[in-house]
XYZ file of C-alpha atoms in Angstrom:
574
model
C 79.125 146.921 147.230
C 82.420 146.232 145.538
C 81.098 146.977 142.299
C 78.731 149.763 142.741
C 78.139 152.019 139.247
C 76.020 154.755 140.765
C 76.357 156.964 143.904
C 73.302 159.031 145.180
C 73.583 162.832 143.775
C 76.186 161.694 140.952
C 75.820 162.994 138.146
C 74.111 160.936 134.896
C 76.280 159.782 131.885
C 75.887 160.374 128.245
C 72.192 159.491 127.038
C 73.828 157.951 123.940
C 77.189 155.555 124.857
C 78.896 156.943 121.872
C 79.329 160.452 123.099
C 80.861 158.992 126.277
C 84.440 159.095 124.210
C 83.935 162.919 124.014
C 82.816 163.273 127.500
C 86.809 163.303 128.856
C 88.710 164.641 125.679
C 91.958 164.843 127.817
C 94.725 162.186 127.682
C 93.928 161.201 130.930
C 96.560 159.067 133.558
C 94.496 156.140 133.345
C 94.823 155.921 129.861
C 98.684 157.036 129.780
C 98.808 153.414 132.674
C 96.629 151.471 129.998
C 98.688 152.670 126.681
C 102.206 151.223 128.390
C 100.386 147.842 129.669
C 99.345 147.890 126.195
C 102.940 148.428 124.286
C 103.743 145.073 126.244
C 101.404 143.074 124.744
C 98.852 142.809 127.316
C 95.363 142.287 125.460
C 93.434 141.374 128.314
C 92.370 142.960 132.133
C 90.257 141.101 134.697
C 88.020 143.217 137.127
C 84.874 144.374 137.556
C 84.185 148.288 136.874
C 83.084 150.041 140.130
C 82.129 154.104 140.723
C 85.836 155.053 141.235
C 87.725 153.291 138.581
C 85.590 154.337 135.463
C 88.716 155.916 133.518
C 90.476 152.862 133.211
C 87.796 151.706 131.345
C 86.998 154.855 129.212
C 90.311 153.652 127.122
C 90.048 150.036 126.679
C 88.236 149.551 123.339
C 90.286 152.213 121.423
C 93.132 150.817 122.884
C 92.126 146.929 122.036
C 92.363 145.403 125.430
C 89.414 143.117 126.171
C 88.312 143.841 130.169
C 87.082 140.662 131.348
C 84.656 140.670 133.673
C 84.291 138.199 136.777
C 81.329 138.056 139.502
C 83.976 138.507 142.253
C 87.404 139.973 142.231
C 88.872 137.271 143.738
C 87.743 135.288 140.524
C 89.544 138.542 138.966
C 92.886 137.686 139.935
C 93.005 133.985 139.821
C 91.536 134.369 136.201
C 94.156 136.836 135.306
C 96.983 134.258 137.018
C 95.623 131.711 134.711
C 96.034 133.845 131.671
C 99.044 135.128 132.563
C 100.528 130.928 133.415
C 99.549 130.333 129.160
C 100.152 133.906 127.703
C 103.196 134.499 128.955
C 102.833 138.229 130.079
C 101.567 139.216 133.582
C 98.314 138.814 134.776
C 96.230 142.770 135.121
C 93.588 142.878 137.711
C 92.008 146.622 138.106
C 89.774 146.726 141.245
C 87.479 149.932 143.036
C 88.755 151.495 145.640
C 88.233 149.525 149.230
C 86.368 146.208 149.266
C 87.283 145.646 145.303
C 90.855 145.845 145.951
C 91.073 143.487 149.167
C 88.212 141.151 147.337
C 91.758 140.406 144.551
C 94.023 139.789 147.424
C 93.767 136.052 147.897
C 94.692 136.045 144.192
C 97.839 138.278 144.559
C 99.110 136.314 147.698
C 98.876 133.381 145.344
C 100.738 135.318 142.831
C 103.329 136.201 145.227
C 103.505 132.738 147.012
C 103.997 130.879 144.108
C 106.401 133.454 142.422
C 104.213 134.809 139.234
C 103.317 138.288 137.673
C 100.806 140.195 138.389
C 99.887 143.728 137.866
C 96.746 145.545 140.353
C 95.358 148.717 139.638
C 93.509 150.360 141.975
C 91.895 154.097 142.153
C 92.969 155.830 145.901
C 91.524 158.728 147.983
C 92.202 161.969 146.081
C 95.519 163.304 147.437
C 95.377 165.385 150.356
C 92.231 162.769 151.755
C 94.768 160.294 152.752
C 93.082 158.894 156.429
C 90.554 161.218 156.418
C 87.646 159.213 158.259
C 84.737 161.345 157.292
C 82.530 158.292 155.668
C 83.729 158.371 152.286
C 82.310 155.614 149.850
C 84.504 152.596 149.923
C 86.497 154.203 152.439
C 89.609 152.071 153.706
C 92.297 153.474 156.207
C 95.369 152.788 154.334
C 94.434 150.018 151.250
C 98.292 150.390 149.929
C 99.769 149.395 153.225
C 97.645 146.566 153.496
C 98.468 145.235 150.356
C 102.077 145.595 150.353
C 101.931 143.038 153.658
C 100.994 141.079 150.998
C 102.569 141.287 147.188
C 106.156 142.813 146.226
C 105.386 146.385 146.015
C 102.567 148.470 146.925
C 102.770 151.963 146.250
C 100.332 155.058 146.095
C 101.653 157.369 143.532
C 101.929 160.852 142.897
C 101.818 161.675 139.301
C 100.933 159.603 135.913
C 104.671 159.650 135.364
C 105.345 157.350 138.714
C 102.462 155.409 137.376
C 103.762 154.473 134.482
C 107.544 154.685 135.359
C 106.487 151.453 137.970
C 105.113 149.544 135.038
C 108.185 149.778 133.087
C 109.857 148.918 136.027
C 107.439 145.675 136.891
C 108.686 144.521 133.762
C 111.793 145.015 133.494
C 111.885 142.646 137.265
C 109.514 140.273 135.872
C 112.485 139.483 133.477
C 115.419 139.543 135.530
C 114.203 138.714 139.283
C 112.009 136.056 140.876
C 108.873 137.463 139.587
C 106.429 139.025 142.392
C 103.158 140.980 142.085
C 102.971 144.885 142.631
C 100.115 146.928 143.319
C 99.622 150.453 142.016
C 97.526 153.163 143.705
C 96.671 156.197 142.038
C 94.461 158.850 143.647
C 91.014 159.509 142.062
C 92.050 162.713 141.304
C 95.369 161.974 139.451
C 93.676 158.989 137.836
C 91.220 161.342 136.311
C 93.689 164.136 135.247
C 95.330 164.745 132.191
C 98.645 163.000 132.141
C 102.028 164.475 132.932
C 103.621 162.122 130.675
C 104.369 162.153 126.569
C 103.397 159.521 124.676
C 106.749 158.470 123.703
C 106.914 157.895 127.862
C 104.522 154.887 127.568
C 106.655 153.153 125.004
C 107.790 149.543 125.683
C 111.790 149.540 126.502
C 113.967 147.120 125.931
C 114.158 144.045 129.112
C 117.678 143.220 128.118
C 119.128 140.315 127.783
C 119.132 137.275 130.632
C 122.042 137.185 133.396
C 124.479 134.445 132.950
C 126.386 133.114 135.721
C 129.751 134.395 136.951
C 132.114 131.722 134.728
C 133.883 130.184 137.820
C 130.466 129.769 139.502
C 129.883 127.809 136.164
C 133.030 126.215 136.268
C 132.709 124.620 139.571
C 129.343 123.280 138.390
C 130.457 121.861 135.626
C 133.392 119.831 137.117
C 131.101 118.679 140.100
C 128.226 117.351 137.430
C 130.921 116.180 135.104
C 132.505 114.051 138.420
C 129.188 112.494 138.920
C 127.589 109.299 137.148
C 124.439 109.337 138.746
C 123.241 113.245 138.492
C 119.696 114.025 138.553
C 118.161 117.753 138.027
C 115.248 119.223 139.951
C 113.582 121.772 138.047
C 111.155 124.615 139.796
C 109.276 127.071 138.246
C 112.433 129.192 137.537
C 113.803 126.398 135.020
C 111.132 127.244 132.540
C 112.970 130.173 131.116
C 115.447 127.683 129.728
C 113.062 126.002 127.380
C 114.366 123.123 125.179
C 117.678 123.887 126.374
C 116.889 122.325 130.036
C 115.767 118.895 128.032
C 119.240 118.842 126.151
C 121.396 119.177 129.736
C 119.339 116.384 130.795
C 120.012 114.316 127.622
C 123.518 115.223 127.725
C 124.013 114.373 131.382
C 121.529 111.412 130.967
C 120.268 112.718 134.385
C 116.648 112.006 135.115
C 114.182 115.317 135.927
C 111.851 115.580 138.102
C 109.530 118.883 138.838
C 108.212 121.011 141.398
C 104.078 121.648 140.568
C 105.451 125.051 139.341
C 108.341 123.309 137.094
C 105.523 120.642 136.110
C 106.273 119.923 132.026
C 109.980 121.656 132.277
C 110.936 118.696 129.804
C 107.691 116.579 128.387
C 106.457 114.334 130.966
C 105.837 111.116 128.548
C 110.088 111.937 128.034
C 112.237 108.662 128.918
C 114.258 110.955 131.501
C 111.297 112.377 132.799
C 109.761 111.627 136.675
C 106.616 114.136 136.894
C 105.976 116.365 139.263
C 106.076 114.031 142.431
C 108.941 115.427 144.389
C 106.045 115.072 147.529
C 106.436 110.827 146.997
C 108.710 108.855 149.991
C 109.406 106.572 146.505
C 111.050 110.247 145.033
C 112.730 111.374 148.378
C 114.865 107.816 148.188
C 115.592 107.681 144.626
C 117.233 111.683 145.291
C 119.121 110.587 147.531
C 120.767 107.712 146.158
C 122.033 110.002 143.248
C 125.377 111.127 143.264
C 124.690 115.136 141.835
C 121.817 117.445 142.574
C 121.231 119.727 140.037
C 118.474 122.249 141.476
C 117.577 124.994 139.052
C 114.812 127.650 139.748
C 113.544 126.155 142.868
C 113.393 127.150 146.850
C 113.046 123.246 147.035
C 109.865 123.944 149.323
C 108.132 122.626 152.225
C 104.962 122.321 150.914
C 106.194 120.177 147.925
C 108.769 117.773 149.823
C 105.328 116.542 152.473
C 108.413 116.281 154.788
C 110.898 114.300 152.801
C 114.608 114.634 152.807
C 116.250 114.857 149.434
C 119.847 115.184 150.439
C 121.862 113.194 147.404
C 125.074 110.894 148.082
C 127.044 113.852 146.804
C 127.067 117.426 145.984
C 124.330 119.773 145.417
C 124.276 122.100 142.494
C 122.213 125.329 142.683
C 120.828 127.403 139.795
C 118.801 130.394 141.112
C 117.915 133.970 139.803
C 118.154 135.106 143.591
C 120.962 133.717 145.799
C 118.402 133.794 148.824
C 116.744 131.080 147.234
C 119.522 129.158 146.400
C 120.296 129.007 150.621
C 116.537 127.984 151.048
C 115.829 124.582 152.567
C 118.986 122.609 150.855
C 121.864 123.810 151.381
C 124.312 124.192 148.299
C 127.972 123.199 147.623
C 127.882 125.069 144.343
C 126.035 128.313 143.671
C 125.528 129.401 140.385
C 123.840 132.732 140.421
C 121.540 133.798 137.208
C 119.059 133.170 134.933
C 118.213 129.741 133.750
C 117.693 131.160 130.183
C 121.073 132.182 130.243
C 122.783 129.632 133.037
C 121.461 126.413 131.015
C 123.195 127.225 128.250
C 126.575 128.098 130.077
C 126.544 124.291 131.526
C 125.970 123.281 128.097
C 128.502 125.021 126.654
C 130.901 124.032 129.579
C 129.969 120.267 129.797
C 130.614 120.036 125.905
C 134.231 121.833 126.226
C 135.128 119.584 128.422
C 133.926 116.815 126.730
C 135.889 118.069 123.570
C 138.772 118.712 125.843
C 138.982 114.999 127.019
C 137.352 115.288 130.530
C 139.876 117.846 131.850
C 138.762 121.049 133.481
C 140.918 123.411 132.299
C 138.483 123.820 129.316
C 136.011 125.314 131.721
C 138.038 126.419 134.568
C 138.186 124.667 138.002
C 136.728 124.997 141.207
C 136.874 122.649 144.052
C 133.769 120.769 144.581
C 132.929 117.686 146.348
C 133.756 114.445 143.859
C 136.170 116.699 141.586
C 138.761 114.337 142.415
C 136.764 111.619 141.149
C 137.394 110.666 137.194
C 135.029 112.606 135.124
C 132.416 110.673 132.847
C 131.917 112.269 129.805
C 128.464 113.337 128.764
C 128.563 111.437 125.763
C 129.992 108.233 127.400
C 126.927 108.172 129.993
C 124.607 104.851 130.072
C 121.017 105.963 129.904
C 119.222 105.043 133.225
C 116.237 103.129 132.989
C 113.685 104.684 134.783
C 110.609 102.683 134.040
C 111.232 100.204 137.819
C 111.566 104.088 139.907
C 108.240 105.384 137.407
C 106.072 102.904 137.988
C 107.031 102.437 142.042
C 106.212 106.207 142.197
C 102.971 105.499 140.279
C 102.074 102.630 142.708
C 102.646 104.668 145.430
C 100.214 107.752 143.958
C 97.669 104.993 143.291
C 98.599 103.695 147.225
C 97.622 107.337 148.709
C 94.364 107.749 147.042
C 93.051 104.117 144.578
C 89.684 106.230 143.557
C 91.247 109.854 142.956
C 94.184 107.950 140.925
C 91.345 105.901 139.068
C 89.230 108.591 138.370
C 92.306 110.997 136.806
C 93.493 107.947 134.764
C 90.446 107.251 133.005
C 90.067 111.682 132.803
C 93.373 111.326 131.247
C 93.076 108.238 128.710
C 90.149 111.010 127.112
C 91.200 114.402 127.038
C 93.197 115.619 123.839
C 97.170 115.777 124.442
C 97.625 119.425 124.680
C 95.179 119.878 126.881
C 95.493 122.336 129.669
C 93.966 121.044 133.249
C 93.160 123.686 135.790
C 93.252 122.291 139.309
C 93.034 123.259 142.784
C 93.758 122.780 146.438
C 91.635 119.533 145.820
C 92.727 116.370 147.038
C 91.841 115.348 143.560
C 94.589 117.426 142.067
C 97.312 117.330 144.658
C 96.696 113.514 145.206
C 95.566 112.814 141.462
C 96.491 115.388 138.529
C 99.688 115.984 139.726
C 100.769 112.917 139.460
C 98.467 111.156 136.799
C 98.301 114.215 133.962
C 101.487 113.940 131.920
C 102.138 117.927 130.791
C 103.802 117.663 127.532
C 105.074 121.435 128.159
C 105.187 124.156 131.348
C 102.010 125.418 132.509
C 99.313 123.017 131.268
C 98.551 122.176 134.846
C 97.257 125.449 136.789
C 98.034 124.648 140.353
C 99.393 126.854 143.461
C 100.673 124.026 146.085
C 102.512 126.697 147.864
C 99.452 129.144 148.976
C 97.175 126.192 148.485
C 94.032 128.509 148.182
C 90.898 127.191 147.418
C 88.318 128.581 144.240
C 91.568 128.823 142.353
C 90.766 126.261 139.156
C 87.452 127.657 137.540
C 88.561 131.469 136.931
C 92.232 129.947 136.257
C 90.535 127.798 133.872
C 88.445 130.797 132.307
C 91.975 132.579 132.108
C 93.432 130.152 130.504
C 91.245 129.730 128.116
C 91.081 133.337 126.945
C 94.740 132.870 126.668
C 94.937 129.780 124.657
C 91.377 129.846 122.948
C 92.526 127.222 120.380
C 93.513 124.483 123.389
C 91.411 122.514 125.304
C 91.195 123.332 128.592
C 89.639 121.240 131.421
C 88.962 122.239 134.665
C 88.925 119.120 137.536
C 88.275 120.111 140.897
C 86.774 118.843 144.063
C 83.182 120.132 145.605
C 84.209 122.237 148.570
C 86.678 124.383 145.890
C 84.627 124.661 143.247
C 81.873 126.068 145.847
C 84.138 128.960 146.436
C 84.169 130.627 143.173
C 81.074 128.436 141.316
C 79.815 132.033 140.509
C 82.336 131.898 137.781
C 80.302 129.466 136.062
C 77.993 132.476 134.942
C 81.233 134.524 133.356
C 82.163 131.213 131.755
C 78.910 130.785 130.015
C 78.965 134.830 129.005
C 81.978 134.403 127.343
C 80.607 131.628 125.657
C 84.005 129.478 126.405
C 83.836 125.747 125.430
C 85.144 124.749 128.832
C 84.533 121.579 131.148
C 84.259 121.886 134.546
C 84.609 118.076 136.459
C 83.486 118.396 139.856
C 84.397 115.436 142.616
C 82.172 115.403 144.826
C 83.212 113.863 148.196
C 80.607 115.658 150.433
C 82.726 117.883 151.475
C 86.127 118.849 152.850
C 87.740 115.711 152.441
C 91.323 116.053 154.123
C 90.079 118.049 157.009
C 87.318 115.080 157.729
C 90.626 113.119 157.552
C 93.093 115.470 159.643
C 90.206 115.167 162.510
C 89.677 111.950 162.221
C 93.788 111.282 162.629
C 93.780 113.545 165.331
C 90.704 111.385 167.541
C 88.263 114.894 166.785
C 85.243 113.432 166.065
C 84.643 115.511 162.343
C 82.861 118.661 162.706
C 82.200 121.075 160.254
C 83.702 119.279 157.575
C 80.259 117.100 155.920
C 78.432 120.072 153.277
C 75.070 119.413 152.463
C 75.479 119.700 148.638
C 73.052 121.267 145.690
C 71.877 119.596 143.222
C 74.926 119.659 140.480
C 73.054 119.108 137.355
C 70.256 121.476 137.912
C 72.534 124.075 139.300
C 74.659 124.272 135.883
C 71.787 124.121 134.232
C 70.528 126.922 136.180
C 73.691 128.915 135.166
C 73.085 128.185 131.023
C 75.939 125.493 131.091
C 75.326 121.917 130.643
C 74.919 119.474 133.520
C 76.122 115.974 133.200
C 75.401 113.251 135.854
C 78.548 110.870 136.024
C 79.791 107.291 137.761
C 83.206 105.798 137.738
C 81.360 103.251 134.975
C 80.052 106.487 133.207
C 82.839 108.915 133.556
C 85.400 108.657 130.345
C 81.927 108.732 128.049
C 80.660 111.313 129.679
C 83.682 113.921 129.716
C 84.125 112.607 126.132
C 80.543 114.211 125.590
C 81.887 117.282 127.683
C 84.535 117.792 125.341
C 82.542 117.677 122.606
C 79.465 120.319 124.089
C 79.647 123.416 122.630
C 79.713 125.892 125.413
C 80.195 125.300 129.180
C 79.554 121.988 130.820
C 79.616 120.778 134.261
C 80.193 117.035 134.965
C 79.063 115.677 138.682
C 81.208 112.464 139.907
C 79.623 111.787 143.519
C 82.506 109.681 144.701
């Protein structure tokens, strides 16, 4: 078992909990780890305790982080990718040894996939038992290796000092690279030893500030977006450092946005320049390319969002990235502006205005020979404001066109829940085919979605996440049957935390796009029809409330979910 708490011949703990604290007087590693995720902010850790990895819970109320505890670690690390998407800080998963540790993977290859933070913590063999195969408990041949096939960096260490050392490092490349998971290993026997390290070690440091471009790179970006009159910017998950700034390029520019999933509420979605999140639309893919500037910022531009599409615009392509392999990913660029977006928006702000002030020419900025620099310049303050609504609504036509009852049933979700709400979804037709394109996010992350890994069981423990995160926002979680099977054991930790959450489940019978996939490809569908439980009794089983729905019934009864104290499950048989 993953989570096992007693071994046969270990010793018993303290007959009274509070002597427990007195047990291990030392300053142990585990604690030295804990203190420095602490100094960052980090309130809250997602696992569930196990036989080896008892010290890094020893420190967690005197230090005044919260352990959260899941019914699988794979609910673990989607819950702590969740809270990490609203908080802000990286997610901190701490497995057992073995079966614990590759239980959180599917959550860290999301993590990694879809370019978030993540922090693992794992107890190891005590050093010197490195693939010994004598039977140990939760023995694993080399657990490090096989997770660093998987996230950024996996590495056993040596001392508490390399422990912690890594975490200041993690965040110091959180802040300045395309953010990636790591996993830290640290022997049973190190993990349990008094640390090597001075308090002072565990300290925060300082992230510094954000790169900025190189100023010619920013130069030639400026005169090619300053040539064009029909710009538009594409904004990934790497625009959201930029904040309100990104919104005042595109009011400057007058240059319609659209999103990745990740880059989903970059500018508010009910905004007259903004176009969702539908990059995967044919209606999208034309309207991109009859621009004349492509301003991509913080995006690989990725298969999995374009469904195939070609977004090549009529002229040339602008690209904002904080690594230049991402900038050659997919769509190639005629201008490369290397840096942060926090830092890179800004610099195009700055430059676009100069120029502006300067009377078009590019001498304010610089120069740089683009593709249109010849053309006469429109200034950013002469621009006519497109109207968008004929491009909008074709797009929403064409949503409605893939999937009438998903785009029904997420319009009349969406006509009830609260503004701010936060909607956890999943690799559900209903999200990918619905929420994505029917929830307006009025700001970055209030749609919890990984379109890129696509796992399933993703949306109820990145709901639960969320909601520790934001405890004061609604939060909704909207996912199909076949997903929600995959982690529905969440539903318990829901109810223990006693989170006012609603879970939505569509319930197609199934796997709904496979059935379709087979039925495209003449395979007569196999596999693919689940026999399903009884919803309302099974929620109820769990200590949440069940609530039948219809299409007729559905906006009164997630209004009544809403307003149930506690955790609710609504059933839409569709």
């Amino acid at each position: 078992m993953s989570n096992e708490n007693t071994v046969t011949g270990a010793p018993a703990g303290p007959e009274n909990p509070a002597d427990a604290a007195s047990s291990y007087p030392e300053r142990t590693t585990a604690r030295a780890v804990l203190e420095t995720l602490r100094g960052y902010g980090i309130d809250t850790v997602f696992g569930i305790p196990g036989t080896h990895s008892l010290e890094f819970y020893r420190p967690l109320r005197e230090l005044g982080i919260r352990p959260i505890t899941t019914r699988h670690e794979q609910g673990a690390s989607y819950g702590a990718d969740g809270w990490s998407q609203v908080r802000g800080l990286p997610g901190v998963v701490i497995t057992t040894s073995g079966p614990g540790l590759l239980n959180s993977l599917s959550g860290a290859a999301t993590a990694y996939a879809e370019s978030r933070p993540m922090i693992l913590l794992s107890p190891g063999r005590p050093v010197g038992h490195d693939f010994r195969d004598i039977g140990s408990l939760h023995e694993t041949k080399n657990p490090s290796a096989a997770v660093n096939a998987i996230v950024g960096v996996s590495r056993r260490v040596t001392s508490a000092a390399e422990a912690v050392t890594m975490i200041h490092d993690a965040m110091r490349d959180f802040a300045h690279s395309r953010p990636r998971p790591i996993h830290i290993e640290i022997p049973l026997d190190i993990l349990e030893a008094p640390a090597d390290v001075p308090e002072s070690a565990t300290a925060p440091r300082p992230l510094g500030e954000p790169a900025p471009a190189p100023e010619a790179d920013v130069a030639a970006a400026v005169e090619a977006l300053a040539a064009s009159e029909r710009p538009v910017i594409l904004a990934g998950g790497g625009s959201l450092a930029a904040g309100s700034h990104l919104l005042e390029l595109a009011e400057l520019l007058e240059a319609p946005v659209i999103t990745t999933t990740n880059g989903k509420g970059a500018i508010p979605e009910k905004h007259r320049l903004s176009l969702g999140a539908d990059l995967r639309l044919s209606t999208a893919h034309e309207f991109l390319r009859s621009r004349d500037a492509l301003l991509v910022i913080g995006s690989k531009v990725g298969e999995a969002e374009l469904w195939g599409g070609d977004i090549t615009p009529q002229g040339p392509v602008v690209r904002v990235d904080i690594m230049r392999d991402q900038m050659l990913c997919n769509l190639t660029p005629d201008v490369e502006v290397p840096g942060n977006s926090a830092a890179v928006v800004p610099q195009l702000l700055a430059g676009l205005r100069a120029r502006a002030d300067a009377g078009g020419s590019g001498d304010a900025v610089g120069s740089g020979d683009v593709a249109g620099s010849d053309d006469v310049a429109v200034a950013p303050s002469a621009r006519t404001a497109p109207d968008l609504r004929e491009v909008f609504d074709a797009m929403d036509e064409e949503g409605r066109t893939w999937a009438p009852e998903l785009a029904a049933l997420n319009e009349t979700i969406m006509d009830v829940v609260p503004d701010d709400t936060i909607l956890a979804g999943d690799s559900s037709q209903v999200t990918y085919m619905g929420s994505t394109t029917f929830f307006r996010a009025p700001v970055p992350h209030s749609l919890l979605y990984m379109g890129t890994y696509a796992t399933l069981g993703y949306g109820l423990p990145a709901a639960i996440g969320a909601k520790l995160a934001a405890p004061e926002r609604p939060v909704v979680c909207l996912v199909g049957d076949g997903a929600l099977m995959f982690s529905i054991q969440e539903l318990m930790t829901a109810v223990e935390l006693g989170l006012d959450l609603p879970v939505i489940c569509v319930d197609n019978g199934g796997y709904g796009e496979i059935r379709q996939n087979m039925v495209d490809r003449s395979i007569q569908p196999l596999g693919v029809d689940l026999v399903q439980p009884d919803w309302v009794r099974l929620a109820e089983g769990f200590g949440a409330t069940g609530l039948p729905a219809t299409m007729d019934t559905l906006a009164d009864t997630v209004r009544t979910a809403l307003e149930t104290k506690g955790t609710s499950l609504v059933h839409l048989k569709i």
